[in-house]
XYZ file of C-alpha atoms in Angstrom:
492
model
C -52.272 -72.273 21.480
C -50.925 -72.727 18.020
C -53.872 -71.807 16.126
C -54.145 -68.874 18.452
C -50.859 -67.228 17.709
C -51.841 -67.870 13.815
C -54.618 -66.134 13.633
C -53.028 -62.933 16.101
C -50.364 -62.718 14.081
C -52.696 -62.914 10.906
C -54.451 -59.660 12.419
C -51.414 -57.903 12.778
C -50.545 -58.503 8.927
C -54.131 -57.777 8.043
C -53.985 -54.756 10.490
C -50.411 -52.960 8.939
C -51.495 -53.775 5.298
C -54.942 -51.717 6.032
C -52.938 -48.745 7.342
C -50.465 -49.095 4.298
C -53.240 -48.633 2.017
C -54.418 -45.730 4.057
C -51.168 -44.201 4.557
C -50.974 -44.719 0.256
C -54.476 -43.491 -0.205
C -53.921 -40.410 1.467
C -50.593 -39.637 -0.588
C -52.204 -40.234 -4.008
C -55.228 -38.295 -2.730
C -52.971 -34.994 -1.513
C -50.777 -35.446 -4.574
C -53.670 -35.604 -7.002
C -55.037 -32.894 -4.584
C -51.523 -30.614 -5.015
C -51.839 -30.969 -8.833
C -55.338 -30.570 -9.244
C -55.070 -27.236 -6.780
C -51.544 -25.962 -8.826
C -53.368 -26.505 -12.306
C -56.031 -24.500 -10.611
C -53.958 -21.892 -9.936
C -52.494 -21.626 -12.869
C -55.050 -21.913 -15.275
C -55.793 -18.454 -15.377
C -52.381 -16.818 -14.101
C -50.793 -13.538 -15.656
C -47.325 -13.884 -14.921
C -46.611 -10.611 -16.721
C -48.174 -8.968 -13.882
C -46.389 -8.263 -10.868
C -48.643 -9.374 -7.315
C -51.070 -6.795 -5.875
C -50.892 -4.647 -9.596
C -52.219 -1.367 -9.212
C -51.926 -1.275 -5.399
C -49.124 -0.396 -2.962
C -45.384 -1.800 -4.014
C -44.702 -5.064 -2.928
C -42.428 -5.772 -0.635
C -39.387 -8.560 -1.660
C -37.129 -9.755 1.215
C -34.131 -11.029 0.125
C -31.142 -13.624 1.811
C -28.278 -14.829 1.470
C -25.755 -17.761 1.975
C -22.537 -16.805 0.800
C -20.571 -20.031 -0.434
C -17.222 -18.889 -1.258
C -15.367 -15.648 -2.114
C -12.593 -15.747 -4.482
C -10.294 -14.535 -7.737
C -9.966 -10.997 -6.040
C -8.341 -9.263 -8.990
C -6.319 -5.958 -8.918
C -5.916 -5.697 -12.491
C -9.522 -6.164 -13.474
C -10.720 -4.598 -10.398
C -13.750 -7.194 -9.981
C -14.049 -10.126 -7.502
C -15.956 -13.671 -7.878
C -18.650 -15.232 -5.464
C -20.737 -17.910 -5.350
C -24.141 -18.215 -3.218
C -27.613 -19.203 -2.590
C -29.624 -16.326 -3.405
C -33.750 -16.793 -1.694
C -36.142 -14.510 -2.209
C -39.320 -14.037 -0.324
C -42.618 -12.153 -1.448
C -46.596 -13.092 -1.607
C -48.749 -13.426 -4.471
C -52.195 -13.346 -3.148
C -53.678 -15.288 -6.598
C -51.369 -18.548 -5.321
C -53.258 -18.798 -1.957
C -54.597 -22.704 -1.616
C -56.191 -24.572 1.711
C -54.163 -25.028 5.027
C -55.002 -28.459 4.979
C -52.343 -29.070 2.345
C -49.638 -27.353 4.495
C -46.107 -25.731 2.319
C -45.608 -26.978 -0.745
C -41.865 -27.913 -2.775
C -41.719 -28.204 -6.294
C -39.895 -28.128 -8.885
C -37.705 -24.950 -10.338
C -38.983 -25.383 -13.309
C -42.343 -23.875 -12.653
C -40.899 -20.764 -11.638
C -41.169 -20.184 -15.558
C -45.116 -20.445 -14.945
C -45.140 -17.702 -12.445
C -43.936 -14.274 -11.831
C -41.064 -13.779 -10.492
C -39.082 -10.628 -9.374
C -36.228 -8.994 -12.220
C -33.680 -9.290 -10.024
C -30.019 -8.484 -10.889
C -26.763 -7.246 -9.594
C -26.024 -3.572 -10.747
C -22.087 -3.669 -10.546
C -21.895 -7.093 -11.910
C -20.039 -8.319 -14.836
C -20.606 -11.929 -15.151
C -23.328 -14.317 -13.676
C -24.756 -17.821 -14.264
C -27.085 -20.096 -12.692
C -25.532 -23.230 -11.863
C -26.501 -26.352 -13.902
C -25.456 -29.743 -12.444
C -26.914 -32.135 -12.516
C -30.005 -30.058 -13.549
C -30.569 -26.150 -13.478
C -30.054 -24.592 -9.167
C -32.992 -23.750 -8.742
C -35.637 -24.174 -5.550
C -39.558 -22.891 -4.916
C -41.590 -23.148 -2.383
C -45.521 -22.250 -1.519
C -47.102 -21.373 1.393
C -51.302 -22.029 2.027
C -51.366 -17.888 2.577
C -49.605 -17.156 -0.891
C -46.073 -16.582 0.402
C -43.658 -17.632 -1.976
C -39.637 -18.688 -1.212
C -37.563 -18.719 -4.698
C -33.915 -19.598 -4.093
C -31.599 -19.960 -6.494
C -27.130 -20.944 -6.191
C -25.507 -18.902 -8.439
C -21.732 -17.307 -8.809
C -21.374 -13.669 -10.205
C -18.238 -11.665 -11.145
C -18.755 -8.331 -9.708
C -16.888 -5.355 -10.237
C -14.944 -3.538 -7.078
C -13.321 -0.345 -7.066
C -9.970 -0.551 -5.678
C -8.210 2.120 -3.900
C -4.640 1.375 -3.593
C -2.664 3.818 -2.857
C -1.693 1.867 0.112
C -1.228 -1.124 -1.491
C -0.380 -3.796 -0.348
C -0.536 -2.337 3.190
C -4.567 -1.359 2.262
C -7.879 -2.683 3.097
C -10.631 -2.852 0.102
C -14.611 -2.148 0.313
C -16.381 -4.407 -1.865
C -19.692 -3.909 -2.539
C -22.891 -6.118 -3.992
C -25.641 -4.124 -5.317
C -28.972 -6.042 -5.697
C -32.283 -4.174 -7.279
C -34.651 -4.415 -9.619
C -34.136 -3.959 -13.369
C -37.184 -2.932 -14.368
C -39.416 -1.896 -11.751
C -39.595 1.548 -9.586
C -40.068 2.057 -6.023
C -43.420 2.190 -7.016
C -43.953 -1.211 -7.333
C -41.347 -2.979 -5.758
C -39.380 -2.151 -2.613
C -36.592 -4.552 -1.477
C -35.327 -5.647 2.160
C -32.988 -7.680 4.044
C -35.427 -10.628 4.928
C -34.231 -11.113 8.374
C -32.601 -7.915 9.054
C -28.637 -7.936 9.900
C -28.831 -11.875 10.027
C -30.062 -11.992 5.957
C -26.096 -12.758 5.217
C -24.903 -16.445 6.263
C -21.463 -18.142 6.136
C -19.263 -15.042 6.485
C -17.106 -16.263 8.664
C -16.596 -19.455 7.168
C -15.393 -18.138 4.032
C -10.968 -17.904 3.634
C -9.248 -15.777 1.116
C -5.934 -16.341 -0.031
C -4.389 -12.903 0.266
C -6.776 -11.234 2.095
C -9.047 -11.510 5.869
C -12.737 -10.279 6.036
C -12.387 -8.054 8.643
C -16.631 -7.506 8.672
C -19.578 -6.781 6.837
C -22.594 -4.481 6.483
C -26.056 -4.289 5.343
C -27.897 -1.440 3.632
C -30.589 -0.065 2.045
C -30.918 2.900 -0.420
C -33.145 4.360 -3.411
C -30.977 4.937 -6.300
C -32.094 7.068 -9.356
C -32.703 5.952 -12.342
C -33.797 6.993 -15.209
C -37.715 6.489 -14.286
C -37.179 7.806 -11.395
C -36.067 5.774 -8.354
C -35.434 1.887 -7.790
C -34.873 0.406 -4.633
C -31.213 -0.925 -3.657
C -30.088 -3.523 -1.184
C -26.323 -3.147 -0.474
C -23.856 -5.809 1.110
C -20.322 -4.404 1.560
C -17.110 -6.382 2.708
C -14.489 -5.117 4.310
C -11.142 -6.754 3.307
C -7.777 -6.378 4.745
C -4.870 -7.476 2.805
C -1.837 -10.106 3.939
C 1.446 -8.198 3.827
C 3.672 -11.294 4.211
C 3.313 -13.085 0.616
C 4.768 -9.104 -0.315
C 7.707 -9.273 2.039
C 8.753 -12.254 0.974
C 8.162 -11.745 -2.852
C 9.320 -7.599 -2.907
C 10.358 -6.121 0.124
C 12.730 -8.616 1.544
C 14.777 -9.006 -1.768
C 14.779 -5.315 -2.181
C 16.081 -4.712 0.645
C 18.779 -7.671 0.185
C 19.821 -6.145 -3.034
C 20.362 -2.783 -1.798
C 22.633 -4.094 1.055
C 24.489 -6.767 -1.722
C 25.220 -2.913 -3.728
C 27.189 -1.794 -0.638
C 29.703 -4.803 -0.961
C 31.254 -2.547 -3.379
C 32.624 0.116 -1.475
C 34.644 -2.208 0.627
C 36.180 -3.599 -2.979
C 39.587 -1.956 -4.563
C 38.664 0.830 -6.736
C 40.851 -0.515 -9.156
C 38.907 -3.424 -9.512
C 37.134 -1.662 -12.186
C 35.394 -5.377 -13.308
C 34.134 -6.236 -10.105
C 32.630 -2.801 -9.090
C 30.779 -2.460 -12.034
C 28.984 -5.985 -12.912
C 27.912 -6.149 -9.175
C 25.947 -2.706 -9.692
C 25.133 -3.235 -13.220
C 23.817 -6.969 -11.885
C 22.076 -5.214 -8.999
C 20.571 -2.481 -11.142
C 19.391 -4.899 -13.184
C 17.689 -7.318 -10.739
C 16.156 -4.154 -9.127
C 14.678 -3.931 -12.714
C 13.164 -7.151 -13.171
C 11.657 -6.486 -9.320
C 9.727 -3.455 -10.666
C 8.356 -5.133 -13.809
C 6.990 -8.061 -11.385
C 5.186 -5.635 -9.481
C 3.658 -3.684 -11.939
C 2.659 -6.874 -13.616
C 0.135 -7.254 -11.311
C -1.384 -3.535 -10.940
C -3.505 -2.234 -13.351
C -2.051 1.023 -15.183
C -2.892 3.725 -12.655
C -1.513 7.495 -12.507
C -1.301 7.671 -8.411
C 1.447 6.111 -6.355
C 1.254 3.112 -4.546
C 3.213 2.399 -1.249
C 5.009 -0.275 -2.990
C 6.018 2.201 -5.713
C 7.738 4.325 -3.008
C 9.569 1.933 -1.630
C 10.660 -0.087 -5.070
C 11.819 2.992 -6.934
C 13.623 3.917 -3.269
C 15.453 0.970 -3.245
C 16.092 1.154 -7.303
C 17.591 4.574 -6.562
C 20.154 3.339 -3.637
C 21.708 0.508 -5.877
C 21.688 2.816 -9.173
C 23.572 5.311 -6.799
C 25.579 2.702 -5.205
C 27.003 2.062 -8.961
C 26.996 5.999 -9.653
C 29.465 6.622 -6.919
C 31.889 3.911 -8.413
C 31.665 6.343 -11.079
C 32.296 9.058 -9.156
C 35.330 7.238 -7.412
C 37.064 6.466 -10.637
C 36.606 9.538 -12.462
C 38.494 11.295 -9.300
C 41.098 8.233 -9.765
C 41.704 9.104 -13.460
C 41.861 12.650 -12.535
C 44.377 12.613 -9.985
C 45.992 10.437 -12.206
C 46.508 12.674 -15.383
C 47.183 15.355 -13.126
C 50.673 13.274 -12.076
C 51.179 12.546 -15.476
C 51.271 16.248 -16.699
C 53.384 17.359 -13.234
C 55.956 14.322 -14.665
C 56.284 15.343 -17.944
C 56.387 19.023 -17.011
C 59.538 17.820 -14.755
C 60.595 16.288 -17.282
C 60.470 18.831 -20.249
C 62.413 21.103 -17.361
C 65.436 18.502 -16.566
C 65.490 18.506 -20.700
C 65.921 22.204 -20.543
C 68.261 22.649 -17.814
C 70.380 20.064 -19.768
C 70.426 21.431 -22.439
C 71.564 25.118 -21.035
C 74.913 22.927 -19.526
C 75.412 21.581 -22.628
C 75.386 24.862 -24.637
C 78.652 26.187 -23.142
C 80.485 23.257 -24.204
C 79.475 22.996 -27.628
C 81.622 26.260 -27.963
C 85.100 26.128 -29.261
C 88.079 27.911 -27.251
C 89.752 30.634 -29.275
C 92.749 29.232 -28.109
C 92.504 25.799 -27.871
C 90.398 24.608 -30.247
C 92.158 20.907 -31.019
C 92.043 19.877 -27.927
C 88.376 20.819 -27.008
C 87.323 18.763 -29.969
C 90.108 15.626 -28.526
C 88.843 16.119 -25.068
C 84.975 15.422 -26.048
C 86.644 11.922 -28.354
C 89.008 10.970 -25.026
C 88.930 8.854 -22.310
C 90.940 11.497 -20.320
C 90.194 12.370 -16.738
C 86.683 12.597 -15.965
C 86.980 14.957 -13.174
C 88.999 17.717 -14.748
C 91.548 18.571 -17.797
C 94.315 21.176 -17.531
C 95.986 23.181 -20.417
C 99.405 23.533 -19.667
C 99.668 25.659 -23.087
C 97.031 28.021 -22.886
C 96.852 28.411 -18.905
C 93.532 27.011 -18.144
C 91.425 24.244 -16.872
C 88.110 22.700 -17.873
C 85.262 21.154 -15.341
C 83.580 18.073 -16.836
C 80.464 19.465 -14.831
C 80.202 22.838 -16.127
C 81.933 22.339 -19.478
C 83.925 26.127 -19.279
C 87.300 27.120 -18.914
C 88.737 28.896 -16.485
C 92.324 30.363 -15.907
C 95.115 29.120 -14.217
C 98.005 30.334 -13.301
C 101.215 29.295 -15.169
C 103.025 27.750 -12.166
C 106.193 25.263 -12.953
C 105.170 22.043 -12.045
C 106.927 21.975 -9.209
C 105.061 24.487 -6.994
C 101.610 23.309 -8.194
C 101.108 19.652 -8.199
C 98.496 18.025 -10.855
C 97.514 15.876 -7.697
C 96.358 18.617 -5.779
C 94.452 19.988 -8.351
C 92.285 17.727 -9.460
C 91.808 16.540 -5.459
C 90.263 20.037 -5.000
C 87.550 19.088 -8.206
C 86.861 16.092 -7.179
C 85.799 17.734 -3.601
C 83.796 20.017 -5.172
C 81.957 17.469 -7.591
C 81.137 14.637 -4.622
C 79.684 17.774 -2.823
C 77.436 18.532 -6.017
C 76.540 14.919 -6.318
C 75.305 14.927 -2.599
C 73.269 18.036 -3.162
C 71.661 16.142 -6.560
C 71.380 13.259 -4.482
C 68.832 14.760 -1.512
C 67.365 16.994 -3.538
C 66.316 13.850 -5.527
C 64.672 11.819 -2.466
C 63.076 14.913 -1.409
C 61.315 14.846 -5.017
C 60.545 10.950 -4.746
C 59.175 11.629 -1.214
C 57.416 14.481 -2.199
C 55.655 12.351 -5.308
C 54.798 8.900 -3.113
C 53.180 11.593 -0.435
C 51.140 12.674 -3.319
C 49.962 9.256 -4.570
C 48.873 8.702 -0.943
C 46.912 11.734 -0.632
C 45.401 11.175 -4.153
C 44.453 7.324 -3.152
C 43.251 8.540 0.448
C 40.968 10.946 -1.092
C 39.695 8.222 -3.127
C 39.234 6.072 -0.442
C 37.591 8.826 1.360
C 34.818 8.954 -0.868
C 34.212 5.247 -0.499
C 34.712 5.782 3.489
C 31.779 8.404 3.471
C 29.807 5.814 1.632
C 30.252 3.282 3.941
C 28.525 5.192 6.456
C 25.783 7.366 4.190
C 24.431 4.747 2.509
C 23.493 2.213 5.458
C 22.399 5.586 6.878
C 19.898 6.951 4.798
C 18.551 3.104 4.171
C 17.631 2.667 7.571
C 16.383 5.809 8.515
C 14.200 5.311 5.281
C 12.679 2.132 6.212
C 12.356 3.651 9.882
C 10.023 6.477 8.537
C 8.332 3.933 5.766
C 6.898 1.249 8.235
C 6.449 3.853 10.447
C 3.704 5.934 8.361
C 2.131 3.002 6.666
C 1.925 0.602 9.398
C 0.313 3.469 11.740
C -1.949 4.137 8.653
C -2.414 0.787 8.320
C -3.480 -0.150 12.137
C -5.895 2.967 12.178
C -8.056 1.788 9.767
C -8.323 -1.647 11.379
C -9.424 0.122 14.430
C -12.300 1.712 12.645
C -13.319 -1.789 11.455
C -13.843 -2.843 14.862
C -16.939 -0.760 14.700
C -18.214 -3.226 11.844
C -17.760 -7.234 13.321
C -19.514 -10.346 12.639
């Protein structure tokens, strides 16, 4: 039984070692047969000339895989992808047997064969990637069909339209043709039809969502007449929040910190005017941002509007400060002038009283000059020599009658003038409250038509804001929501 399962299991090893050397034969023999068959091929191959020269154009289908979509840029209007980029067409002179089925090899001997002059007309930049050796893949089929594929990442350019910006949607475009040949010779198509574009939807953007795609094909002129085009164009809609939180939302935070002013004293001339100088400023630096980021257009942008909007409600917000103390200052040197014109009139009256005393009695001259020197009575002096009396108030004589003593009591007398002054005094006395009554109800009035204006404020600015925004979203957003219902016409 032993020497039985020896020599079985010898058999076996005999057995696989015989098919091993098959299995190896046959590999060397289709290897040397691939080589010997490619140097065939080649031996006498033009690859200056296109396939089928002379006859009808050839037809190139093209494919793609799209890798990655990214560096969108505004201010250079141009966008970055990378890709796989295959390209399909037969060249009857590389037919070879069935038997040796589709052939791989290396990208290198695409340099050995023609190949189509494909480029991208709106690109800017483009390379071939290189690591760890140059992207590059070909393929052979027994009937002459040829696969070239190739990863690659161009910079293309994208004309932006944003005048709705950053509420807008963009349309960028990838225009593949051939440099040098005419529609004459070559004429390109989407290899599989709609399906030639792969990994759309597994490609994010940062600021923006691929809201679909679309295939085309076109003969553009040139200047030998016409080439054929093969157009893919995205459709991208751009995120609004990273600009609310970045513009809109601080804007509009700014605008309402401006308003804090009108509830503020307007003689806190300090406060008022670094919060809108502060606001004005920030407003400022807002702008610049935004702008920073756009290239140097003539046409408005929706985030223009609504910037330079908000810009103008804090820069009037600081005007009407301006506004409010001028009218302060006003009212102000208006009081002044109506107290020094009061003033300048008391002077005048004053000095009409004090004109009549200044002149000297004919009669009693000595005693006009002792009376001004004396303590005497305040309230009145009599004259028993010449006859007459003189008032302290009015400063003039006046005649009395030469009575003894007796019969007219000096008592009496000046009784009767000091009646007569108290009653003056009284008169002086309301008519003077009337005048400071009459002055505080002015200050009122000229601080409640002050506050007034800041009142009015209080009410027209929050206003106008709102019913701005109201209007703003309103337009854009509805703008904004009809184009996306037009993209539901092109979907994945």
């Amino acid at each position: 039984m032993d020497i039985v399962g020896i020599r079985g299991s010898l058999s076996v090893i005999v057995l696989a070692f015989y098919m091993l050397r098959l299995v190896t034969s046959e590999d060397v023999v289709r290897s040397t047969n691939v080589t010997s068959v490619l140097e065939s091929l080649l031996s006498d191959y033009d690859n200056t000339l296109r396939p089928s020269f002379g006859g009808p154009p050839l037809p190139i289908g093209i494919e793609m895989e799209l890798d990655s979509i990214h560096s969108i840029s505004e201010v250079k209007m141009e966008y970055s992808m990378s890709m796989y980029l295959r390209q399909h067409w037969k060249d009857e002179r590389l037919s070879y047997s069935e038997k040796l089925g589709n052939i791989s090899v290396d990208g290198r001997l695409a340099d050995r064969i023609w190949v189509p002059d494909t480029y991208f007309a709106n690109d800017k930049h483009s390379f071939v990637h290189k690591v760890t050796v140059k992207n590059r893949l070909l393929k052979f089929h027994h009937d002459g069909s040829i696969m070239y594929g190739i990863r690659m990442t161009t910079v293309a350019a994208c004309m932006m339209d944003l005048h709705y910006y950053p509420m807008d949607e963009q349309n960028c475009t990838l225009e593949i043709e051939s440099y040098g040949y005419s529609t004459d010779d070559i004429v390109f198509k989407w290899q599989y039809g709609k399906d030639s574009v792969e990994g759309m939807t597994h490609i994010e953007i940062p600021q923006f969502t691929i809201v679909g795609y679309d295939l085309n094909g076109r003969n553009s002129s040139v200047g030998s007449g016409f080439s054929s085009r093969l157009s893919l164009s995205i459709r991208l809609r751009r995120h609004i929040g990273f600009f609310i939180l970045q513009t809109y939302l601080p804007s509009i935070l700014l605008v309402i910190l401006s308003w804090v002013s009108f509830w503020i004293n307007h003689e806190a001339t300090a406060a008022r005017v670094a919060l809108g100088i502060t606001t004005v400023l920030t407003m400022t630096t807002i702008s610049t941002n935004v702008r920073a980021t756009l290239p140097r257009i003539s046409y408005i942008k929706s985030i223009d509007i609504y910037v330079v909007t908000c810009f103008a409600f804090v820069f009037f917000a600081l005007f009407e400060y301006a506004v409010v103390n001028f009218n302060h200052w006003k009212e102000k040197r208006k009081q002044l002038q109506r107290e020094e014109e009061g003033r300048k009139q008391r002077h005048d009256s004053i000095r009409q009283k004090d004109t009549p005393r200044r002149q000297v009695h004919p009669n009693n001259n000595e005693s006009h000059d002792s009376d001004a020197e004396s303590g005497e009575d305040t309230w009145s002096k009599v004259d028993h020599y010449g006859g007459s009396f003189r008032s302290r108030q009015s400063g003039q004589y006046h005649p009395v009658p030469t009575e003894s003593p007796s019969r007219r009591p000096s008592g009496q007398k000046n009784g009767k003038l000091r009646h007569a002054w108290l009653v003056n005094a009284r008169r002086k006395k309301t008519k003077n409250i009337v005048k400071r009554k009459k002055k505080h109800r002015s200050q009122l009035d000229k601080i409640r038509r002050v506050d007034r204006i800041d009142a009015l404020s209080r009410i027209i600015f929050p206003t106008s804001f709102i019913l701005f925004n109201v209007g703003y979203w309103s337009s854009y957003l509805k703008i904004f929501y009809d184009s996306s219902e037009l993209d539901a016409l092109v979907q994945y």
